[in-house]
Amino acid sequence: MLQAQDLSVTRGGVRVLDGLSFALGPGEALVLRGPNGVGKTTLLRTLAGLQPPLSGQVHSAPETLVYAGHADGIKAMLSVRENLDFWARVFGTEDISAALEAYQLGNLADRPAGLLSAGQKRRLGLSRLLVTGRPVWVLDEPTVSLDTSAVAMFAAVIRAHLAQGGAALMATHIDLGLTEARVLDLTPYKARAHSLDDFDEAFL
């Protein structure tokens, strides 16, 4: 469903990750680990097609992947229901009931999104995934602003998605309790700092 082959990625023109390969199949979850700045967000943006790789290849079928970054992607003036209806139309789906139920948003359905708490906004942002109809979820720190019960909601949604043959790639420092998820530490793939050779030193 998603495959990276010998991938190298850059941030701001600087190489941050080198030689990364992995494959993600139906029903599989992969959690990215590594210290801040190692390149998790850069890698996810590259896999999502938001920036080109420096080298290597990313393979995924068209219209199968959806990316959720740090922004919640909601319209403050629209209600919770209207936000989900909007995204459902964008992705050509209709039913938003499962999204409302999964993140316990039913009692907030008619509230303007701008009046939600940070955690509620995050739940609404994540609920968009359920109306996309896309099987591969690429998620960057999805549990930011979520309390313990909301993290449990998110983990339950991920499990259900995997059980239906979907796949998830997540960068998170939170233990979601997903024992079935593989963990990929990006530290060994951190690009080496450029070193000067004798020719360079002659001109410094």
Short mmCIF file of C-alpha atoms in Angstrom, two decimals:
data_model
loop_
_atom_site.label_atom_id
_atom_site.label_comp_id
_atom_site.label_asym_id
_atom_site.label_seq_id
_atom_site.Cartn_x
_atom_site.Cartn_y
_atom_site.Cartn_z
CA MET A 1 0.00 0.00 0.00
CA LEU A 2 2.95 2.31 0.73
CA GLN A 3 6.61 1.65 0.05
CA ALA A 4 9.79 3.68 0.36
CA GLN A 5 12.95 2.56 -1.42
CA ASP A 6 16.39 3.92 -0.50
CA LEU A 7 14.81 7.27 0.31
CA SER A 8 16.76 10.45 1.09
CA VAL A 9 14.92 13.61 2.14
CA THR A 10 15.86 17.22 2.79
CA ARG A 11 14.60 20.03 4.99
CA GLY A 12 15.41 23.57 3.88
CA GLY A 13 17.88 22.22 1.35
CA VAL A 14 19.75 20.20 4.01
CA ARG A 15 19.79 16.41 3.80
CA VAL A 16 18.26 14.98 6.99
CA LEU A 17 17.57 11.29 6.27
CA ASP A 18 19.42 8.84 4.04
CA GLY A 19 18.89 5.32 2.72
CA LEU A 20 15.48 4.65 4.28
CA SER A 21 13.41 1.70 3.03
CA PHE A 22 10.21 0.18 4.37
CA ALA A 23 6.91 -1.29 3.19
CA LEU A 24 3.45 -0.95 4.71
CA GLY A 25 0.75 -3.45 3.80
CA PRO A 26 -2.98 -3.87 4.50
CA GLY A 27 -3.77 -4.12 8.21
CA GLU A 28 -0.35 -2.82 9.23
CA ALA A 29 0.65 0.13 11.40
CA LEU A 30 4.11 1.66 11.58
CA VAL A 31 5.16 4.13 14.28
CA LEU A 32 8.08 6.47 13.58
CA ARG A 33 10.37 7.25 16.50
CA GLY A 34 13.38 9.49 16.92
CA PRO A 35 14.47 12.70 18.65
CA ASN A 36 13.06 16.09 17.70
CA GLY A 37 14.62 17.32 14.48
CA VAL A 38 15.57 13.89 13.18
CA GLY A 39 13.25 14.33 10.17
CA LYS A 40 9.94 12.65 11.03
CA THR A 41 7.75 15.47 9.71
CA THR A 42 9.95 15.91 6.64
CA LEU A 43 9.67 12.20 5.88
CA LEU A 44 5.88 12.19 6.25
CA ARG A 45 5.50 15.24 4.02
CA THR A 46 7.66 13.55 1.40
CA LEU A 47 5.65 10.33 1.55
CA ALA A 48 2.45 12.37 1.23
CA GLY A 49 3.75 14.00 -1.95
CA LEU A 50 4.00 17.49 -0.45
CA GLN A 51 7.69 17.72 -1.29
CA PRO A 52 9.93 15.66 -3.57
CA PRO A 53 12.55 13.26 -2.22
CA LEU A 54 16.20 14.05 -2.79
CA SER A 55 16.68 10.51 -4.06
CA GLY A 56 14.98 7.15 -3.88
CA GLN A 57 11.35 6.33 -4.63
CA VAL A 58 7.94 6.36 -2.96
CA HIS A 59 5.35 3.91 -4.25
CA SER A 60 1.62 4.15 -3.50
CA ALA A 61 -1.48 3.68 -5.58
CA PRO A 62 -3.25 6.89 -6.68
CA GLU A 63 -5.97 8.26 -4.40
CA THR A 64 -5.17 5.89 -1.54
CA LEU A 65 -3.30 8.12 0.89
CA VAL A 66 -4.46 10.89 3.21
CA TYR A 67 -2.15 13.07 5.32
CA ALA A 68 -2.95 14.77 8.63
CA GLY A 69 -0.30 17.18 9.89
CA HIS A 70 -0.05 19.48 12.91
CA ALA A 71 -2.90 21.74 11.75
CA ASP A 72 -6.43 20.54 12.49
CA GLY A 73 -7.70 21.61 9.05
CA ILE A 74 -11.06 22.89 10.26
CA LYS A 75 -13.09 25.97 9.36
CA ALA A 76 -13.84 27.97 12.50
CA MET A 77 -17.10 29.53 11.25
CA LEU A 78 -18.63 26.18 10.29
CA SER A 79 -20.20 23.82 12.79
CA VAL A 80 -18.71 20.42 13.57
CA ARG A 81 -21.29 18.79 11.29
CA GLU A 82 -20.69 21.31 8.49
CA ASN A 83 -16.93 20.74 8.68
CA LEU A 84 -17.37 17.00 8.26
CA ASP A 85 -19.95 17.46 5.50
CA PHE A 86 -17.48 19.71 3.66
CA TRP A 87 -14.67 17.14 3.83
CA ALA A 88 -17.05 14.32 2.90
CA ARG A 89 -17.98 16.20 -0.27
CA VAL A 90 -14.31 16.89 -1.05
CA PHE A 91 -13.56 13.16 -0.93
CA GLY A 92 -16.79 12.06 -2.58
CA THR A 93 -18.34 10.39 0.44
CA GLU A 94 -21.57 11.15 2.26
CA ASP A 95 -22.06 9.49 5.64
CA ILE A 96 -20.44 11.35 8.56
CA SER A 97 -22.22 9.45 11.35
CA ALA A 98 -19.31 7.08 11.99
CA ALA A 99 -16.92 10.04 12.32
CA LEU A 100 -19.19 11.79 14.81
CA GLU A 101 -19.61 8.62 16.85
CA ALA A 102 -15.97 7.52 16.87
CA TYR A 103 -14.79 10.75 18.49
CA GLN A 104 -17.94 11.43 20.55
CA LEU A 105 -18.76 14.59 18.63
CA GLY A 106 -22.51 14.03 18.34
CA ASN A 107 -23.39 16.41 21.17
CA LEU A 108 -21.12 19.03 19.58
CA ALA A 109 -22.38 18.57 16.01
CA ASP A 110 -24.06 21.99 15.80
CA ARG A 111 -21.39 23.95 17.66
CA PRO A 112 -19.15 26.30 15.63
CA ALA A 113 -15.71 24.75 15.38
CA GLY A 114 -14.13 28.02 16.50
CA LEU A 115 -15.77 27.59 19.92
CA LEU A 116 -14.32 24.15 20.56
CA SER A 117 -11.51 23.49 23.01
CA ALA A 118 -8.08 22.54 21.67
CA GLY A 119 -8.76 18.87 22.35
CA GLN A 120 -12.18 18.98 20.71
CA LYS A 121 -10.70 20.67 17.64
CA ARG A 122 -8.12 17.93 17.43
CA ARG A 123 -10.81 15.25 17.67
CA LEU A 124 -12.70 16.97 14.87
CA GLY A 125 -9.55 17.19 12.78
CA LEU A 126 -8.86 13.49 13.23
CA SER A 127 -12.47 12.56 12.51
CA ARG A 128 -11.95 13.86 8.97
CA LEU A 129 -9.92 10.73 8.25
CA LEU A 130 -13.06 8.64 8.57
CA VAL A 131 -14.88 10.51 5.80
CA THR A 132 -12.05 10.36 3.27
CA GLY A 133 -12.60 6.73 2.30
CA ARG A 134 -8.83 6.39 1.85
CA PRO A 135 -7.02 3.33 3.20
CA VAL A 136 -3.55 4.71 3.97
CA TRP A 137 -3.33 7.24 6.80
CA VAL A 138 -0.12 9.25 7.24
CA LEU A 139 -0.27 11.05 10.59
CA ASP A 140 2.09 13.55 12.20
CA GLU A 141 1.79 13.72 16.01
CA PRO A 142 -1.94 12.89 15.85
CA THR A 143 -2.51 12.91 19.62
CA VAL A 144 -1.36 16.49 20.29
CA SER A 145 -3.88 18.25 22.63
CA LEU A 146 -5.74 15.01 23.36
CA ASP A 147 -6.46 13.86 26.90
CA THR A 148 -6.21 10.24 27.98
CA SER A 149 -9.76 9.30 26.99
CA ALA A 150 -9.40 10.93 23.57
CA VAL A 151 -6.10 9.11 22.98
CA ALA A 152 -7.99 5.88 23.69
CA MET A 153 -10.63 6.92 21.13
CA PHE A 154 -7.90 7.50 18.56
CA ALA A 155 -6.28 4.12 19.27
CA ALA A 156 -9.66 2.41 18.87
CA VAL A 157 -10.19 4.15 15.52
CA ILE A 158 -6.76 3.00 14.34
CA ARG A 159 -7.48 -0.59 15.37
CA ALA A 160 -10.80 -0.56 13.51
CA HIS A 161 -9.11 0.93 10.44
CA LEU A 162 -6.47 -1.80 10.44
CA ALA A 163 -9.11 -4.50 10.93
CA GLN A 164 -10.83 -3.25 7.78
CA GLY A 165 -7.63 -3.64 5.76
CA GLY A 166 -6.37 -0.09 6.11
CA ALA A 167 -2.85 0.99 7.03
CA ALA A 168 -1.41 3.73 9.24
CA LEU A 169 1.97 5.44 9.41
CA MET A 170 2.33 7.65 12.48
CA ALA A 171 4.98 9.84 14.03
CA THR A 172 4.23 9.99 17.75
CA HIS A 173 5.98 9.97 21.12
CA ILE A 174 2.83 8.65 22.81
CA ASP A 175 2.42 4.97 23.63
CA LEU A 176 -0.91 4.19 21.99
CA GLY A 177 -1.01 0.63 23.26
CA LEU A 178 -1.02 -0.67 19.70
CA THR A 179 1.00 -3.81 20.31
CA GLU A 180 0.44 -4.84 16.70
CA ALA A 181 2.25 -1.74 15.40
CA ARG A 182 5.84 -1.97 14.23
CA VAL A 183 8.28 0.72 15.36
CA LEU A 184 10.82 2.34 13.04
CA ASP A 185 13.56 4.37 14.74
CA LEU A 186 14.82 6.98 12.29
CA THR A 187 18.02 7.70 14.22
CA PRO A 188 20.17 5.23 12.23
CA TYR A 189 19.05 6.95 9.01
CA LYS A 190 20.07 10.44 10.09
CA ALA A 191 22.23 11.95 7.37
CA ARG A 192 25.84 12.54 8.23
CA ALA A 193 26.98 16.14 8.51
CA HIS A 194 28.95 17.34 5.52
CA SER A 195 32.69 17.12 6.15
CA LEU A 196 35.31 19.19 4.41
CA ASP A 197 37.83 17.48 2.18
CA ASP A 198 41.32 18.75 1.42
CA PHE A 199 40.10 20.67 -1.64
CA ASP A 200 37.47 22.53 0.40
CA GLU A 201 39.94 23.36 3.16
CA ALA A 202 42.34 24.99 0.67
CA PHE A 203 39.79 27.72 0.02
CA LEU A 204 38.84 28.45 3.66
#
